[in-house]
CSV table of C-alpha atoms in Angstrom, one decimal:
chain,number,residue,atom,x,y,z
P,1,ALA,CA,5.6,2.4,0.9
P,2,MET,CA,6.8,4.9,-1.6
P,3,LEU,CA,4.9,4.4,-4.8
P,4,ARG,CA,7.0,6.8,-6.9
P,5,SER,CA,10.6,7.6,-6.9
P,6,GLN,CA,9.8,11.4,-6.5
P,7,ASP,CA,8.0,11.0,-3.4
P,8,ASP,CA,11.0,11.0,-1.4
P,9,ASN,CA,9.5,13.5,1.1
P,10,PRO,CA,7.0,13.6,4.1
P,11,GLY,CA,3.6,13.1,2.6
P,12,LEU,CA,0.2,11.2,2.3
P,13,TYR,CA,-1.5,9.3,-0.5
P,14,LEU,CA,-5.1,10.1,-0.6
P,15,ALA,CA,-8.2,8.6,-2.5
P,16,ALA,CA,-11.9,9.0,-2.0
P,17,ALA,CA,-15.3,7.5,-3.1
P,18,SER,CA,-18.7,7.5,-2.4
P,19,PHE,CA,-21.8,5.1,-2.6
P,20,THR,CA,-23.7,8.0,-4.2
P,21,ALA,CA,-24.0,7.7,-8.1
P,22,GLY,CA,-22.6,10.9,-9.7
P,23,TRP,CA,-20.5,12.0,-6.7
P,24,PRO,CA,-19.1,15.2,-7.8
P,25,GLY,CA,-15.7,15.0,-5.8
P,26,CYS,CA,-14.5,16.5,-2.6
P,27,GLU,CA,-12.1,18.9,-1.0
P,28,VAL,CA,-9.7,17.5,1.5
P,29,GLU,CA,-8.9,19.5,4.6
P,30,ARG,CA,-6.3,18.9,7.2
P,31,ALA,CA,-6.0,19.9,10.8
P,32,ALA,CA,-2.7,19.3,12.6
P,33,ASP,CA,-4.3,20.0,15.8
P,34,GLY,CA,-7.7,18.2,15.2
P,35,VAL,CA,-9.6,21.5,15.3
P,36,ASN,CA,-8.5,24.0,12.7
P,37,TYR,CA,-9.1,22.7,9.1
P,38,SER,CA,-7.4,24.2,5.9
P,39,ALA,CA,-7.8,22.8,2.5
P,40,VAL,CA,-4.8,20.9,1.2
P,41,THR,CA,-6.1,19.3,-2.2
P,42,SER,CA,-9.3,18.3,-4.0
P,43,ILE,CA,-10.3,15.0,-5.5
P,44,GLY,CA,-12.5,15.1,-8.6
P,45,GLU,CA,-12.8,11.6,-9.5
P,46,ALA,CA,-13.9,8.5,-7.3
P,47,ALA,CA,-11.2,5.7,-6.8
P,48,THR,CA,-12.2,2.1,-7.3
P,49,MET,CA,-12.2,0.8,-3.5
P,50,GLY,CA,-14.3,-1.3,-1.3
P,51,ASN,CA,-14.0,-3.5,1.8
P,52,ALA,CA,-12.8,-7.1,2.0
P,53,THR,CA,-15.4,-9.7,3.1
P,54,ASN,CA,-12.7,-12.3,3.8
P,55,ALA,CA,-9.3,-12.2,5.1
P,56,PRO,CA,-6.8,-14.6,3.4
P,57,THR,CA,-3.4,-14.7,5.1
P,58,THR,CA,-1.4,-17.1,2.9
P,59,GLY,CA,1.2,-16.2,0.3
P,60,SER,CA,4.9,-15.0,0.4
P,61,GLU,CA,6.3,-11.7,0.0
P,62,GLY,CA,7.3,-10.8,-3.5
P,63,HIS,CA,5.5,-14.0,-4.9
P,64,TRP,CA,2.5,-14.7,-6.8
P,65,ASP,CA,-0.2,-16.5,-4.8
P,66,THR,CA,-2.3,-18.8,-6.7
P,67,ASP,CA,-4.1,-20.5,-4.1
P,68,SER,CA,-5.8,-17.7,-2.1
P,69,SER,CA,-8.8,-15.7,-3.3
P,70,LEU,CA,-9.8,-12.3,-1.9
P,71,VAL,CA,-13.6,-11.2,-1.9
P,72,VAL,CA,-14.3,-7.5,-2.2
P,73,SER,CA,-17.4,-5.5,-1.9
P,74,LEU,CA,-17.0,-2.4,-4.0
P,75,ILE,CA,-18.1,1.1,-3.0
P,76,ALA,CA,-17.3,2.5,-6.3
P,77,GLY,CA,-15.8,1.2,-9.6
P,78,THR,CA,-15.2,-2.0,-11.3
P,79,LEU,CA,-12.2,-4.4,-11.6
P,80,GLU,CA,-10.8,-5.9,-14.8
P,81,ASN,CA,-8.8,-8.9,-15.9
P,82,THR,CA,-5.0,-8.2,-16.7
P,83,THR,CA,-1.8,-10.0,-17.3
P,84,ARG,CA,1.3,-10.6,-15.1
P,85,ASP,CA,3.2,-8.4,-17.5
P,86,ALA,CA,0.9,-5.5,-16.9
P,87,PRO,CA,-1.2,-6.3,-13.6
P,88,SER,CA,-3.5,-4.2,-11.7
P,89,TYR,CA,-2.2,-2.8,-8.5
P,90,ALA,CA,-3.8,-2.2,-5.2
P,91,VAL,CA,-3.3,-1.4,-1.3
P,92,TRP,CA,-5.2,-3.5,1.0
P,93,GLY,CA,-5.5,-3.4,4.8
P,94,GLN,CA,-5.7,-0.5,7.3
P,95,ALA,CA,-3.3,2.1,8.7
P,96,GLY,CA,-0.2,0.6,10.1
P,97,ARG,CA,-0.7,-2.6,8.1
P,98,TRP,CA,-1.2,-1.7,4.4
P,99,GLU,CA,-0.2,-4.4,1.9
P,100,LEU,CA,0.7,-3.4,-1.8
P,101,VAL,CA,-0.5,-6.2,-4.1
P,102,ALA,CA,-0.8,-6.7,-7.8
P,103,PHE,CA,-3.6,-8.9,-9.4
P,104,THR,CA,-4.5,-10.1,-12.8
P,105,THR,CA,-8.0,-11.9,-12.3
P,106,ALA,CA,-11.3,-10.6,-11.1
P,107,SER,CA,-14.7,-12.0,-11.4
P,108,GLN,CA,-18.0,-10.3,-10.2
P,109,ASP,CA,-20.7,-12.4,-8.5
P,110,VAL,CA,-24.1,-11.5,-10.4
P,111,THR,CA,-26.1,-12.0,-7.3
P,112,SER,CA,-24.0,-10.2,-4.6
P,113,GLY,CA,-22.1,-7.9,-6.7
P,114,ASP,CA,-19.0,-8.8,-4.9
P,115,TRP,CA,-15.7,-9.4,-6.7
P,116,THR,CA,-13.3,-12.3,-6.3
P,117,ILE,CA,-9.7,-11.6,-6.8
P,118,THR,CA,-7.3,-14.4,-7.6
P,119,GLU,CA,-3.5,-14.7,-8.7
P,120,ILE,CA,-2.3,-12.0,-6.3
P,121,ALA,CA,1.4,-11.0,-5.9
P,122,ARG,CA,1.8,-10.3,-2.1
P,123,GLY,CA,3.8,-7.9,0.0
P,124,LEU,CA,5.4,-5.8,-2.8
P,125,LEU,CA,7.5,-2.7,-2.0
P,126,ASP,CA,8.4,-3.9,1.5
P,127,THR,CA,4.9,-4.6,2.6
P,128,GLY,CA,5.4,-8.3,3.4
P,129,ALA,CA,4.9,-7.9,7.3
P,130,ALA,CA,1.1,-7.2,6.4
P,131,VAL,CA,0.4,-10.4,4.5
P,132,SER,CA,-0.4,-12.4,7.7
P,133,THR,CA,-2.4,-9.5,9.4
P,134,HIS,CA,-5.6,-9.1,7.5
P,135,ALA,CA,-9.1,-8.9,8.9
P,136,VAL,CA,-12.5,-8.8,7.3
P,137,GLY,CA,-13.6,-5.2,6.7
P,138,ASP,CA,-10.1,-4.1,5.4
P,139,ARG,CA,-10.0,-1.4,3.0
P,140,PHE,CA,-9.0,-2.2,-0.6
P,141,VAL,CA,-8.1,0.7,-3.0
P,142,VAL,CA,-7.0,0.1,-6.7
P,143,LEU,CA,-4.0,2.4,-7.5
P,144,ASP,CA,-4.8,4.6,-10.5
P,145,GLU,CA,-3.0,8.0,-11.2
P,146,ASN,CA,-6.1,9.4,-12.3
P,147,THR,CA,-7.9,9.0,-8.8
P,148,LEU,CA,-5.0,8.9,-6.4
P,149,ASP,CA,-3.6,12.2,-5.0
P,150,ARG,CA,-0.7,13.0,-2.6
P,151,ILE,CA,-0.2,15.9,-0.1
P,152,LEU,CA,3.1,17.1,1.3
P,153,LEU,CA,3.3,17.3,5.0
P,154,PRO,CA,6.0,19.2,7.2
P,155,VAL,CA,8.7,17.2,8.9
P,156,SER,CA,7.2,18.2,12.1
P,157,SER,CA,4.1,15.9,11.1
P,158,ILE,CA,5.9,12.8,11.7
P,159,ASP,CA,4.5,10.5,14.4
P,160,GLN,CA,2.0,13.1,15.2
P,161,LEU,CA,-1.7,12.4,15.4
P,162,GLU,CA,-3.6,14.6,13.0
P,163,THR,CA,-6.9,14.6,11.3
P,164,LEU,CA,-8.4,14.7,7.7
P,165,ARG,CA,-11.7,15.3,6.2
P,166,ALA,CA,-13.1,15.0,2.6
P,167,VAL,CA,-16.0,17.5,2.3
P,168,THR,CA,-18.0,16.7,-0.7
P,169,PHE,CA,-18.4,19.7,-3.1
P,170,GLY,CA,-21.6,21.5,-2.2
P,171,ARG,CA,-21.8,20.1,1.3
P,172,LEU,CA,-21.1,21.6,4.6
P,173,PRO,CA,-17.7,20.7,6.4
P,174,SER,CA,-20.0,19.4,9.3
P,175,THR,CA,-21.2,16.8,7.2
P,176,ALA,CA,-17.8,15.2,6.4
P,177,ALA,CA,-16.5,12.1,8.4
P,178,VAL,CA,-13.2,12.8,10.2
P,179,VAL,CA,-10.4,10.5,9.8
P,180,ALA,CA,-7.5,10.5,12.3
P,181,TYR,CA,-4.0,9.3,11.1
P,182,GLN,CA,-0.4,9.3,12.2
P,183,TYR,CA,2.1,9.6,9.5
P,184,THR,CA,5.1,7.7,10.5
P,185,GLY,CA,7.6,8.6,7.8
P,186,GLU,CA,7.8,5.0,6.6
P,187,ASN,CA,8.4,6.0,2.9
P,188,LEU,CA,11.7,7.7,4.2
P,189,GLU,CA,13.0,4.5,5.4
P,190,PRO,CA,15.1,2.0,3.4
P,191,PHE,CA,13.4,-1.3,2.4
P,192,ALA,CA,14.3,-4.5,4.1
P,193,PRO,CA,16.0,-7.2,1.9
P,194,THR,CA,13.8,-10.0,0.7
P,195,ARG,CA,14.2,-13.6,-0.4
P,196,LEU,CA,16.6,-14.6,2.3
P,197,ASP,CA,18.4,-17.9,1.9
P,198,GLY,CA,21.1,-19.7,3.5
P,199,SER,CA,22.9,-22.8,4.4
P,200,ILE,CA,25.4,-23.9,6.9
P,201,ASP,CA,28.3,-26.3,6.4
P,202,GLY,CA,29.7,-29.0,8.6
P,203,SER,CA,32.2,-26.3,10.2
P,204,ASP,CA,29.2,-24.2,11.2
P,205,ASN,CA,30.1,-21.7,8.4
P,206,TRP,CA,26.9,-19.8,7.1
P,207,ASP,CA,26.4,-19.0,3.4
P,208,LEU,CA,23.7,-16.3,3.2
P,209,SER,CA,22.0,-14.5,0.3
P,210,TRP,CA,19.2,-12.0,-0.2
P,211,MET,CA,17.6,-9.8,-2.6
P,212,ARG,CA,18.1,-5.9,-2.2
P,213,GLN,CA,15.0,-3.8,-2.3
P,214,ASP,CA,15.3,-0.2,-3.0
P,215,ARG,CA,12.6,2.3,-2.0
P,216,LYS,CA,13.5,4.9,-4.9
P,217,ARG,CA,14.1,2.3,-7.6
P,218,ALA,CA,11.7,-0.3,-6.7
P,219,ARG,CA,10.6,-2.9,-9.4
P,220,PRO,CA,8.5,-5.8,-8.1
P,221,PHE,CA,10.2,-9.2,-8.6
P,222,TRP,CA,13.5,-7.6,-9.7
P,223,GLU,CA,16.7,-6.6,-7.7
P,224,ALA,CA,17.1,-2.8,-7.9
P,225,SER,CA,20.4,-0.9,-7.9
P,226,ASN,CA,21.2,0.7,-4.7
P,227,SER,CA,20.1,4.6,-4.4
P,228,GLU,CA,20.9,5.2,-0.8
P,229,ALA,CA,24.1,6.9,0.4
P,230,THR,CA,25.4,3.5,2.0
P,231,GLU,CA,24.4,-0.1,2.1
P,232,THR,CA,25.0,-2.2,5.2
P,233,TYR,CA,23.1,-4.9,6.7
P,234,THR,CA,22.7,-6.3,10.3
P,235,LEU,CA,22.3,-10.2,10.6
P,236,GLN,CA,21.0,-11.9,13.4
P,237,ILE,CA,21.2,-15.8,13.5
P,238,LEU,CA,19.1,-17.2,16.5
P,239,ASP,CA,19.7,-20.6,17.9
P,240,ASP,CA,16.5,-22.4,18.8
């Protein structure tokens, strides 16, 4: 997804954290060929992130899910309670199936230290396809402009397998874990519409409606004006 309207170009969002207290930050290096690394950015503050210990798969794209609860074991940071008017936002999943969510309620178990997150808005910014794909161990990263970074990529990187490594300041590059990724250019593609509704009359005439989503003017729960050059849709009606 494209988190900001100015990110209408090839690039990756990055966040990093460490189990080590007082982690000093890291230099992020990229290798288009998987071998020859060069520095692309540095991250000075740990993100609030962790791993899911359960895998709720209920919920509807663009709606608040008040029935499910997500349990997260944090690597770094803490969570806080907010409101629907100003919720916390996070990405949850793995490469190829990230879901953008909002949430308002988080409570910590005093014994395990895990956090239980409830009242979750699911599948924001055209990530609804990931709602039903979660697994135990999925990454959970709170979105914070102070800890989130973005690097630009050349167009030639689209669909290519490349690698990144985050080298902690003061450590040797050989100590850094290597992360392979494949940037698909998803943020450059228009969002699919949501909230499809329809009815059919006695003469087999369909009346269909949906809510437009716009990658450049996205605002969860509201229909955005169109920022693309054209607006057309392809409809398929399947007869079971």
